[in-house]
Amino acid sequence: MAYSDKVLDHYNNPRNVGNLDKKDPNVGTGLVGAPECGDVMKLQIKVNPETGVIEDAKFKTFGCGSAIASSSLATEMLKGKTVDEALQIKNTLIVNELSLPPVKIHCSVLAEDAIKAAITDYKAKSATPATAQTA
Amino acid sequence: MLKFPIYLDNHATTPMDPRVLEAMMPYFLDSFGNAASRNHSFGWVAEEAVEKARKQLADVIGANSKEIVFTSGATESNNLAIKGVAEMYAQKGNHIITAATEHKAVLDTCKRLEKHGARVTYLPVQTNGLIDLDQLREAITDKTILVSIMYGNNEIGTIQDIPAIGKICKEKGILLHTDATQAVGKVPVNVISDNIDLLSFTAHKMYGPKGVGALYVRRKSPRVQLTAQMDGGGHERGMRSGTLNVPGIVGFGAAAALCQKEMAEESARHAFLRDKLKDKLMAELDETYINGTMEHRLPHNLNISFAYVEGESLLMGINDIAVSSGSACTSATLEPSYVLKALGAGDDLAHSSIRFGIGRFTTEEEVDYTAAKVIDVVRKLRELSPLYDMVKEGIDLSKVEWSAH
Ligand SMILES: Cc1ncc(COP(=O)(O)O)c(C=O)c1O
Ligand code: FES
């Protein structure tokens, strides 16, 4: 299969690889997928409790190049967004941005799931409702 | 000097040997005759070339020329052998035994026969990739007419104990078919000492052209009969109608003769390169597992899983090297390799597997480059892998509650 230039770029220079401290109350962690399915994504966000803005995002992905690119792109999209804005990120946005072919759509779905899982985790941990500050 | 991309996918197909092409050339232009034309020299020249090739093919498997039936490839040979026997021996029984790790050309042929009333046993394999001979014995019933077990596996290179399987079949009066596509020309195969009744092989895995194969059909003790699956002019003693692909057949014969002549030297060279690749990878990378036994294995095959790294992402990182993976992400069906699944090692290792196939034109320099590149990319991808992190933290991945989708 031929990969789009954008997928190749994220694969070769993945953005925001790494870990945030999952014990930090301002950090939300999402872990989705399963090793038997061939894809596991871990996506973490660090939210400013005052503003509800995502200040940092990190990922680690076990999966195909498109899955790696989807999660790398997701971390870029997340930074600077409020938690509520982040909840609006749809997998189709990732599909379009990376020009993913139909067989790779589920990799972008996984990235959307990872975003949602990270936010759910943050909300569960955080006493501050993250909705208040939305512009 | 290295030339890119490097080809290490010799189980998918092999490049043509230039000597094979040379042997074929006259039969495209000057000697274009139909081998079935009996009344002029064009036909005689073509027929003579076909008979020479038939002898070369018979020689490489220890058969007699009259026992070789030309086909379009191993897919057709497998179909003809299995369907042909099922139809011819329907009075005797309707039970066929095969294995879970066979090529689709065998498995799907069996599935089709099941729709028409045949009963098929798909033997499991052990973790080493080999069938258990006691299970084979137990599977045999008085309705069993055919056992079809491949010689060398196209993914994991494991070599089944065909002589022993053949002996069991002989004792029970059951025919043995073997798909020897990956084995002929690479390791010694002999239809007499291996007790084989039907054998499929193909030119394009032996440095010959694509689109030509053969089926060996035993003529003596026992004399195997087949119901033809292609109706027409009655070529190939009625077993396979259709004008013979003379240049292809000439190439197939030449390819077989070269393999036979160079086998001892070539297989030693392949095993040396394969082992060098394996040793380098295993020395530099932890959590790396070989799929299938190394003990009974084609000399040019290496199938290896790099745990916590997904196969397609690895292929992407080594895109100047042509290999294949058992990962679901590389398959159209998004299912991991059924061969690796059959080994029972867990789907996650199938997703992480790479198949390397050394060939006649593979150089040591290419192997060294490949080893270094794979090591580099696996390390990079493990940096990206949440699973590798978790394992390093001491988490047991099998105990995690995954959100499977
Ligand atoms: C074990 C095995 N059997 C059968 C085949 C099919 O051979 P052909 O391409 O000649 O039909 C292959 C090759 O893909 C193979 O590896
Ligand atoms: S993770 Fe399997 S296709 Fe993307």
Coordinates of C-alpha atoms and ligand atoms in Angstrom, one line a residue:
Chain A
M1 CA 0.0 0.0 0.0
A2 CA 1.2 3.5 -0.7
Y3 CA 1.1 5.9 2.2
S4 CA 0.3 9.5 2.0
D5 CA 3.1 12.0 2.6
K6 CA 1.4 13.1 5.8
V7 CA 1.3 9.6 7.2
L8 CA 4.9 9.1 6.3
D9 CA 5.8 12.4 7.9
H10 CA 4.1 11.5 11.2
Y11 CA 5.6 8.0 11.1
N12 CA 9.1 9.2 10.5
N13 CA 8.8 12.2 12.9
P14 CA 6.2 11.3 15.4
R15 CA 5.1 14.3 17.5
N16 CA 4.6 14.2 21.2
V17 CA 5.8 10.7 21.9
G18 CA 6.1 9.9 25.6
N19 CA 4.4 9.6 28.9
L20 CA 2.8 12.0 31.4
D21 CA 2.6 11.2 35.0
K22 CA -0.6 9.2 35.3
K23 CA -0.9 9.9 39.0
D24 CA -1.1 13.7 38.4
P25 CA -4.8 14.7 39.0
N26 CA -4.6 16.9 36.0
V27 CA -3.5 14.1 33.7
G28 CA -6.1 12.0 31.9
T29 CA -4.9 8.7 30.4
G30 CA -6.7 6.7 27.7
L31 CA -5.6 3.2 26.8
V32 CA -7.6 1.6 23.9
G33 CA -7.3 -1.4 21.6
A34 CA -5.9 -4.8 22.4
P35 CA -2.7 -6.6 21.5
E36 CA -4.6 -9.5 19.9
C37 CA -6.2 -7.1 17.6
G38 CA -2.8 -5.7 16.6
D39 CA -3.4 -2.2 17.8
V40 CA -3.1 -0.5 21.2
M41 CA -3.0 3.3 21.7
K42 CA -2.1 5.2 24.9
L43 CA -3.0 8.8 24.8
Q44 CA -2.5 11.2 27.7
I45 CA -3.6 14.8 28.2
K46 CA -2.6 17.3 30.8
V47 CA -5.3 19.9 31.5
N48 CA -4.9 23.3 33.2
P49 CA -7.5 23.1 35.9
E50 CA -8.1 26.8 35.9
T51 CA -8.8 27.2 32.2
G52 CA -9.8 23.7 31.1
V53 CA -7.3 24.0 28.3
I54 CA -5.2 21.0 27.3
E55 CA -1.6 22.1 27.8
D56 CA 0.2 18.9 26.9
A57 CA -0.6 15.7 25.1
K58 CA 1.5 12.5 24.7
F59 CA 1.0 9.2 23.0
K60 CA 2.5 5.8 22.5
T61 CA 1.0 3.4 19.9
F62 CA 1.4 -0.2 18.9
G63 CA -0.2 -0.5 15.5
C64 CA 0.3 0.2 11.8
G65 CA 1.8 3.3 10.4
S66 CA -1.6 4.9 10.0
A67 CA -2.4 4.2 13.6
I68 CA 0.8 5.8 14.7
A69 CA 0.2 8.8 12.4
S70 CA -3.4 9.1 13.7
S71 CA -2.4 9.3 17.3
S72 CA 0.5 11.6 16.6
L73 CA -1.8 13.9 14.7
A74 CA -4.4 13.6 17.6
T75 CA -1.9 14.9 20.1
E76 CA -1.2 17.9 17.9
M77 CA -4.8 18.7 17.5
L78 CA -5.5 18.4 21.3
K79 CA -2.9 20.9 22.4
G80 CA -4.5 24.3 23.1
K81 CA -8.0 23.0 22.9
T82 CA -10.4 23.0 25.8
V83 CA -11.6 19.6 27.0
D84 CA -15.0 20.3 25.5
E85 CA -13.5 21.3 22.1
A86 CA -11.4 18.2 22.2
L87 CA -14.6 16.0 22.6
Q88 CA -15.7 17.4 19.2
I89 CA -12.7 15.9 17.4
K90 CA -14.1 13.2 15.0
N91 CA -12.2 10.5 13.4
T92 CA -13.2 11.8 9.9
L93 CA -11.1 14.9 10.6
I94 CA -8.1 12.6 11.0
V95 CA -9.0 10.6 7.9
N96 CA -9.2 13.7 5.8
E97 CA -6.0 15.3 7.2
L98 CA -4.0 12.1 6.7
S99 CA -5.8 10.9 3.5
L100 CA -6.4 7.5 5.0
P101 CA -7.7 4.8 2.6
P102 CA -10.9 2.9 3.7
V103 CA -9.1 0.0 5.2
K104 CA -7.3 2.3 7.6
I105 CA -10.4 4.2 8.9
H106 CA -10.5 2.0 12.0
C107 CA -7.1 3.3 13.0
S108 CA -8.5 6.8 13.1
V109 CA -11.5 5.5 15.1
L110 CA -9.1 4.2 17.6
A111 CA -7.5 7.6 17.9
E112 CA -10.9 9.2 18.5
D113 CA -11.6 6.5 21.1
A114 CA -8.3 7.2 22.8
I115 CA -9.1 11.0 23.0
K116 CA -12.5 10.2 24.6
A117 CA -11.0 7.7 27.0
A118 CA -8.3 10.2 28.1
I119 CA -10.9 12.9 28.7
T120 CA -13.2 10.5 30.6
D121 CA -10.3 9.5 32.8
Y122 CA -9.4 13.2 33.4
K123 CA -13.0 14.1 34.3
A124 CA -13.3 11.1 36.6
K125 CA -10.1 12.2 38.4
S126 CA -10.6 15.9 38.4
A127 CA -12.8 17.7 41.0
T128 CA -13.0 20.7 38.7
P129 CA -15.7 20.5 36.0
A130 CA -13.8 21.1 32.8
T131 CA -16.7 22.6 31.0
A132 CA -16.9 26.0 32.8
Q133 CA -14.2 27.8 30.9
T134 CA -15.2 27.2 27.4
A135 CA -14.9 30.3 25.3
Chain B
M1 CA 27.5 -2.4 -3.9
L2 CA 24.0 -2.6 -2.5
K3 CA 21.1 -2.2 -4.9
F4 CA 17.7 -1.2 -3.5
P5 CA 15.1 -2.4 -2.8
I6 CA 16.5 -5.6 -1.4
Y7 CA 14.4 -8.6 -2.3
L8 CA 13.9 -11.0 0.7
D9 CA 10.5 -12.4 -0.2
N10 CA 11.5 -15.5 -2.1
H11 CA 8.6 -17.5 -0.7
A12 CA 6.2 -15.3 -2.6
T13 CA 8.1 -15.7 -5.8
T14 CA 11.6 -16.0 -7.0
P15 CA 13.3 -13.9 -9.7
M16 CA 14.0 -15.7 -12.9
D17 CA 17.5 -17.1 -13.3
P18 CA 18.9 -15.6 -16.5
R19 CA 20.0 -19.1 -17.6
V20 CA 16.4 -20.1 -17.5
L21 CA 15.3 -17.2 -19.6
E22 CA 18.0 -18.1 -22.1
A23 CA 16.7 -21.7 -22.4
M24 CA 13.2 -20.4 -23.0
M25 CA 13.9 -17.8 -25.6
P26 CA 13.9 -20.0 -28.8
Y27 CA 10.5 -21.3 -27.9
F28 CA 8.8 -17.9 -28.2
L29 CA 9.9 -17.1 -31.7
D30 CA 11.5 -19.8 -33.9
S31 CA 10.3 -22.9 -32.2
F32 CA 6.7 -21.8 -31.6
G33 CA 5.0 -25.1 -32.5
N34 CA 2.2 -26.8 -30.7
A35 CA 3.6 -29.8 -28.9
A36 CA 0.4 -31.7 -29.9
S37 CA 1.0 -31.2 -33.7
R38 CA 2.1 -34.7 -34.8
N39 CA 2.5 -34.2 -38.5
H40 CA 5.2 -31.6 -38.9
S41 CA 8.5 -30.5 -37.6
F42 CA 7.2 -27.5 -35.7
G43 CA 5.2 -29.9 -33.5
W44 CA 8.0 -32.4 -33.2
V45 CA 10.5 -29.7 -32.0
A46 CA 8.1 -28.5 -29.4
E47 CA 7.2 -32.0 -28.3
E48 CA 10.9 -32.9 -27.9
A49 CA 11.5 -29.8 -25.8
V50 CA 8.5 -30.6 -23.6
E51 CA 9.7 -34.2 -23.1
K52 CA 13.2 -33.0 -22.1
A53 CA 11.6 -30.7 -19.5
R54 CA 9.4 -33.5 -18.3
K55 CA 12.5 -35.6 -17.7
Q56 CA 14.2 -32.8 -15.8
L57 CA 11.2 -32.4 -13.6
A58 CA 10.9 -36.1 -13.0
D59 CA 14.6 -36.2 -12.1
V60 CA 14.4 -33.5 -9.4
I61 CA 11.8 -35.5 -7.4
G62 CA 13.0 -39.0 -8.3
A63 CA 10.0 -39.8 -10.5
N64 CA 9.5 -41.2 -14.0
S65 CA 8.7 -38.8 -16.9
K66 CA 5.4 -40.4 -17.5
E67 CA 4.3 -39.4 -14.0
I68 CA 4.5 -35.6 -14.7
V69 CA 1.3 -33.7 -15.6
F70 CA 1.8 -30.1 -16.6
T71 CA -0.5 -27.5 -15.2
S72 CA -0.7 -23.7 -14.8
G73 CA 0.9 -23.7 -11.3
A74 CA 0.7 -25.2 -7.9
T75 CA -2.8 -23.9 -7.3
E76 CA -4.1 -25.9 -10.2
S77 CA -2.0 -28.9 -9.3
N78 CA -3.5 -28.9 -5.7
N79 CA -7.0 -28.5 -7.1
L80 CA -6.5 -31.3 -9.6
A81 CA -4.9 -33.7 -7.1
I82 CA -7.6 -33.3 -4.4
K83 CA -10.7 -32.9 -6.5
G84 CA -9.5 -35.5 -9.0
V85 CA -9.0 -38.1 -6.2
A86 CA -12.2 -37.2 -4.4
E87 CA -14.2 -37.7 -7.6
M88 CA -12.3 -40.8 -8.8
Y89 CA -12.4 -42.6 -5.5
A90 CA -15.9 -41.5 -4.4
Q91 CA -17.0 -45.2 -4.3
K92 CA -14.2 -46.0 -1.8
G93 CA -14.9 -43.2 0.6
N94 CA -15.4 -39.5 1.1
H95 CA -13.0 -38.6 3.9
I96 CA -9.9 -36.4 3.4
I97 CA -7.3 -35.4 6.1
T98 CA -5.3 -32.2 5.8
A99 CA -3.7 -29.7 8.2
A100 CA -4.6 -26.2 9.5
T101 CA -1.4 -24.7 8.1
E102 CA -1.9 -25.7 4.5
H103 CA -1.9 -23.2 1.7
K104 CA -5.3 -21.8 0.7
A105 CA -5.1 -23.7 -2.6
V106 CA -5.5 -26.9 -0.5
L107 CA -7.7 -25.6 2.3
D108 CA -10.3 -23.9 0.0
T109 CA -10.3 -26.8 -2.3
C110 CA -11.2 -29.0 0.7
K111 CA -13.9 -26.5 1.8
R112 CA -15.5 -26.7 -1.6
L113 CA -15.5 -30.5 -1.5
E114 CA -17.2 -30.3 1.9
K115 CA -20.0 -28.5 0.3
H116 CA -20.4 -31.4 -2.0
G117 CA -20.6 -34.0 0.7
A118 CA -16.9 -34.8 1.5
R119 CA -15.8 -35.0 5.1
V120 CA -12.5 -33.2 5.9
T121 CA -10.4 -33.4 9.0
Y122 CA -8.1 -30.4 9.5
L123 CA -5.3 -31.6 11.8
P124 CA -4.0 -29.0 14.2
V125 CA -0.2 -28.5 14.4
Q126 CA 2.0 -28.5 17.5
T127 CA 3.8 -25.3 18.6
N128 CA 6.7 -26.4 16.4
G129 CA 4.5 -26.3 13.3
L130 CA 4.4 -30.0 12.7
I131 CA 1.5 -32.3 12.8
D132 CA 1.3 -35.1 15.5
L133 CA 1.6 -38.4 13.7
D134 CA -0.5 -40.1 16.4
Q135 CA -3.3 -37.7 15.7
L136 CA -3.0 -38.5 12.0
R137 CA -3.3 -42.2 12.7
E138 CA -6.3 -41.6 14.9
A139 CA -8.0 -39.4 12.3
I140 CA -7.9 -42.2 9.7
T141 CA -11.2 -44.0 9.1
D142 CA -12.3 -46.7 6.7
K143 CA -13.7 -43.9 4.6
T144 CA -10.4 -42.0 4.3
I145 CA -9.2 -41.8 0.7
L146 CA -6.6 -39.0 0.8
V147 CA -4.2 -37.3 3.1
S148 CA -2.9 -33.9 1.9
I149 CA 0.0 -32.5 3.9
M150 CA 2.4 -29.9 2.6
Y151 CA 6.2 -30.5 2.4
G152 CA 7.6 -27.2 3.4
N153 CA 5.4 -24.4 4.8
N154 CA 5.3 -21.1 2.8
E155 CA 5.2 -18.9 5.9
I156 CA 7.2 -20.6 8.6
G157 CA 9.3 -23.0 6.5
T158 CA 8.7 -26.0 8.6
I159 CA 9.2 -29.3 7.0
Q160 CA 6.7 -32.0 7.8
D161 CA 7.9 -35.6 8.2
I162 CA 6.6 -36.7 4.8
P163 CA 8.4 -40.0 4.7
A164 CA 6.7 -41.1 8.0
I165 CA 3.4 -39.7 6.9
G166 CA 3.7 -41.5 3.6
K167 CA 4.5 -44.8 5.5
I168 CA 1.4 -44.5 7.6
C169 CA -0.7 -43.8 4.4
K170 CA 0.8 -46.8 2.6
E171 CA 0.1 -49.1 5.5
K172 CA -3.6 -48.0 5.4
G173 CA -3.9 -48.0 1.7
I174 CA -4.6 -44.3 1.6
L175 CA -3.2 -41.9 -1.0
L176 CA -0.8 -39.1 0.1
H177 CA -0.7 -35.8 -1.7
T178 CA 1.9 -33.2 -0.8
D179 CA 2.1 -29.6 -1.8
A180 CA 5.8 -29.4 -2.2
T181 CA 5.8 -26.0 -3.8
Q182 CA 8.3 -24.5 -1.4
A183 CA 10.5 -27.6 -1.0
V184 CA 11.3 -28.9 -4.4
G185 CA 14.6 -27.7 -5.6
K186 CA 15.5 -26.4 -2.1
V187 CA 15.8 -29.7 -0.1
P188 CA 16.0 -33.3 -1.4
V189 CA 12.5 -34.6 -2.3
N190 CA 12.1 -38.1 -3.5
V191 CA 8.7 -39.6 -4.3
I192 CA 9.9 -43.1 -3.8
S193 CA 11.7 -42.9 -0.5
D194 CA 9.2 -40.3 0.8
N195 CA 6.2 -42.6 -0.1
I196 CA 4.4 -39.8 -2.0
D197 CA 1.5 -40.6 -4.4
L198 CA 0.8 -37.1 -5.7
L199 CA 3.0 -34.0 -5.5
S200 CA 2.4 -30.4 -6.5
F201 CA 5.1 -27.9 -7.5
T202 CA 5.5 -24.7 -9.5
A203 CA 8.2 -23.0 -11.6
H204 CA 8.1 -19.5 -10.1
K205 CA 9.4 -20.6 -6.7
M206 CA 12.4 -22.2 -8.3
Y207 CA 13.8 -19.3 -10.4
G208 CA 11.5 -20.3 -13.3
P209 CA 8.6 -18.4 -14.9
K210 CA 5.2 -17.8 -13.5
G211 CA 2.1 -19.6 -14.7
V212 CA 3.5 -23.1 -15.1
G213 CA 3.5 -26.0 -12.6
A214 CA 3.2 -29.7 -12.5
L215 CA 1.5 -32.5 -10.6
Y216 CA 3.3 -35.8 -10.1
V217 CA 0.9 -38.7 -10.3
R218 CA 2.2 -42.1 -9.3
R219 CA 1.9 -44.8 -11.9
K220 CA 3.1 -47.9 -10.0
S221 CA 2.2 -49.4 -6.6
P222 CA -0.3 -48.0 -6.5
R223 CA -1.3 -46.7 -9.9
V224 CA -3.1 -43.4 -9.0
Q225 CA -6.1 -42.4 -11.1
L226 CA -7.6 -38.9 -11.3
T227 CA -10.8 -37.5 -12.7
A228 CA -9.8 -34.7 -15.0
Q229 CA -11.0 -31.3 -13.9
M230 CA -10.6 -29.6 -17.3
D231 CA -12.4 -31.0 -20.3
G232 CA -11.0 -30.6 -23.8
G233 CA -8.4 -32.1 -26.1
G234 CA -7.2 -34.8 -23.8
H235 CA -3.7 -33.6 -23.3
E236 CA -1.4 -34.9 -20.6
R237 CA -2.9 -38.5 -20.9
G238 CA -6.4 -37.1 -20.4
M239 CA -5.6 -35.6 -17.0
R240 CA -5.2 -32.0 -18.0
S241 CA -6.5 -30.7 -21.4
G242 CA -5.1 -27.5 -22.9
T243 CA -2.3 -26.7 -25.3
L244 CA 1.0 -26.9 -23.5
N245 CA 2.8 -23.7 -22.5
V246 CA 6.0 -24.8 -24.3
P247 CA 8.3 -21.9 -23.3
G248 CA 7.1 -22.0 -19.8
I249 CA 7.6 -25.7 -19.6
V250 CA 11.1 -25.5 -21.0
G251 CA 11.9 -22.8 -18.4
F252 CA 10.4 -25.0 -15.6
G253 CA 12.6 -27.9 -16.7
A254 CA 15.7 -25.8 -17.0
A255 CA 15.0 -24.2 -13.6
A256 CA 14.6 -27.7 -12.0
A257 CA 17.8 -29.0 -13.5
L258 CA 19.7 -26.0 -12.1
C259 CA 18.2 -26.4 -8.7
Q260 CA 19.1 -30.1 -8.7
K261 CA 22.7 -29.4 -9.8
E262 CA 23.3 -26.6 -7.3
M263 CA 21.1 -27.8 -4.4
A264 CA 23.8 -28.9 -2.0
E265 CA 25.9 -25.8 -2.4
E266 CA 22.9 -23.5 -2.6
S267 CA 21.1 -24.8 0.5
A268 CA 24.3 -24.5 2.6
R269 CA 24.7 -20.9 1.4
H270 CA 21.1 -20.1 2.2
A271 CA 21.3 -21.7 5.6
F272 CA 24.5 -19.7 6.4
L273 CA 22.9 -16.4 5.4
R274 CA 19.6 -17.2 7.2
D275 CA 21.4 -18.2 10.4
K276 CA 23.6 -15.1 10.2
L277 CA 20.4 -12.9 10.0
K278 CA 18.8 -14.8 12.8
D279 CA 21.8 -14.7 15.1
K280 CA 22.3 -10.9 14.6
L281 CA 18.6 -10.2 15.3
M282 CA 18.4 -12.4 18.3
A283 CA 21.7 -11.1 19.8
E284 CA 20.7 -7.5 19.5
L285 CA 17.0 -7.5 20.3
D286 CA 15.2 -8.9 23.4
E287 CA 11.7 -10.5 23.3
T288 CA 12.2 -11.9 19.8
Y289 CA 10.7 -15.2 18.9
I290 CA 11.2 -17.7 16.1
N291 CA 8.0 -19.1 14.7
G292 CA 8.2 -22.8 14.0
T293 CA 11.0 -25.3 14.7
M294 CA 14.5 -24.5 13.4
E295 CA 15.2 -28.2 13.3
H296 CA 13.0 -29.2 10.5
R297 CA 13.0 -26.1 8.3
L298 CA 13.6 -24.9 4.8
P299 CA 17.2 -23.5 4.6
H300 CA 16.1 -20.2 3.2
N301 CA 13.2 -19.4 5.6
L302 CA 13.2 -17.3 8.7
N303 CA 9.9 -16.2 10.4
I304 CA 10.4 -14.2 13.5
S305 CA 8.2 -12.1 15.8
F306 CA 9.4 -8.9 17.4
A307 CA 7.1 -8.6 20.4
Y308 CA 5.4 -5.3 21.1
V309 CA 6.0 -4.1 17.5
E310 CA 3.3 -4.3 14.9
G311 CA 4.4 -5.9 11.6
E312 CA 3.1 -3.4 9.2
S313 CA 4.7 -0.5 11.0
L314 CA 7.9 -2.4 10.9
L315 CA 7.6 -3.0 7.1
M316 CA 7.0 0.7 6.7
G317 CA 10.3 1.4 8.5
I318 CA 12.3 -1.0 6.4
N319 CA 10.7 0.0 3.1
D320 CA 13.9 -0.5 1.1
I321 CA 13.6 -4.3 1.9
A322 CA 10.9 -6.4 0.5
V323 CA 9.6 -8.9 3.1
S324 CA 6.1 -9.9 4.3
S325 CA 4.3 -10.0 7.6
G326 CA 1.6 -12.1 9.2
S327 CA 0.1 -9.0 10.7
A328 CA -3.6 -8.3 10.3
C329 CA -2.9 -4.8 9.2
T330 CA -1.1 -6.0 6.0
S331 CA -3.9 -8.4 5.0
A332 CA -7.0 -7.4 3.1
T333 CA -9.2 -9.2 5.6
L334 CA -7.5 -7.6 8.6
E335 CA -7.0 -11.1 10.1
P336 CA -3.6 -12.1 11.3
S337 CA -1.9 -15.1 9.6
Y338 CA -3.9 -18.3 10.2
V339 CA -0.6 -20.3 10.0
L340 CA 0.8 -18.4 13.0
K341 CA -2.4 -18.6 14.8
A342 CA -2.4 -22.3 14.4
L343 CA 0.9 -22.5 16.3
G344 CA -1.0 -21.3 19.3
A345 CA 1.5 -18.6 20.3
G346 CA -1.3 -16.0 20.6
D347 CA -2.5 -13.5 18.0
D348 CA -0.2 -10.8 19.3
L349 CA 2.9 -12.6 18.0
A350 CA 1.3 -13.1 14.6
H351 CA 0.8 -9.3 14.4
S352 CA 4.5 -8.8 15.1
S353 CA 5.8 -11.4 12.7
I354 CA 8.1 -10.9 9.7
R355 CA 8.9 -13.6 7.1
F356 CA 12.4 -13.4 5.5
G357 CA 13.0 -15.5 2.4
I358 CA 16.6 -15.8 1.3
G359 CA 17.2 -16.5 -2.4
R360 CA 19.7 -17.4 -5.1
F361 CA 20.7 -13.8 -5.6
T362 CA 20.8 -12.7 -2.0
T363 CA 24.2 -11.4 -0.9
E364 CA 25.8 -11.4 2.5
E365 CA 26.0 -7.6 2.3
E366 CA 22.2 -7.5 1.8
V367 CA 21.7 -9.7 4.9
D368 CA 24.0 -7.5 7.0
Y369 CA 22.2 -4.4 5.9
T370 CA 18.8 -6.0 6.6
A371 CA 19.8 -7.1 10.1
A372 CA 21.1 -3.6 11.0
K373 CA 18.1 -1.9 9.6
V374 CA 15.6 -4.2 11.3
I375 CA 17.3 -3.8 14.6
D376 CA 17.3 0.0 14.3
V377 CA 13.6 0.2 13.3
V378 CA 12.4 -2.3 16.0
R379 CA 14.2 -0.3 18.6
K380 CA 12.6 2.9 17.4
L381 CA 9.1 1.3 17.3
R382 CA 9.5 -0.1 20.8
E383 CA 10.2 3.4 22.0
L384 CA 6.8 4.2 20.5
S385 CA 5.1 1.1 21.9
P386 CA 2.9 1.4 25.0
L387 CA 3.1 -2.4 25.4
Y388 CA 6.9 -2.4 25.6
D389 CA 6.6 0.3 28.4
M390 CA 4.1 -1.7 30.3
V391 CA 6.2 -4.9 30.1
K392 CA 9.2 -3.0 31.3
E393 CA 7.1 -1.7 34.2
G394 CA 6.4 -5.3 35.1
I395 CA 2.8 -5.4 34.0
D396 CA 1.5 -8.7 32.8
L397 CA -0.2 -7.9 29.5
S398 CA -2.4 -11.0 29.6
K399 CA -3.9 -9.7 32.8
V400 CA -4.9 -6.3 31.5
E401 CA -8.5 -5.7 30.7
W402 CA -8.3 -4.5 27.1
S403 CA -11.0 -2.6 25.4
A404 CA -11.1 -4.9 22.4
H405 CA -13.2 -3.5 19.5
Ligands
LIG1 C1 2.8 -23.8 -0.5 C2 2.2 -23.2 -1.8 N1 1.3 -23.8 -2.5 C3 0.7 -23.3 -3.6 C4 1.1 -22.0 -4.0 C5 0.5 -21.5 -5.3 O1 1.3 -21.6 -6.4 P1 1.0 -21.0 -7.8 O2 1.2 -19.5 -7.6 O3 1.9 -21.6 -8.7 O4 -0.4 -21.3 -8.1 C6 2.1 -21.3 -3.3 C7 2.5 -20.0 -3.8 O5 1.9 -19.0 -3.5 C8 2.6 -21.9 -2.2 O6 3.6 -21.3 -1.5
FES2 S1 -3.7 -0.7 13.4 FE1 -4.2 -2.4 12.0 S2 -4.6 -1.4 10.2 FE2 -4.0 0.3 11.5

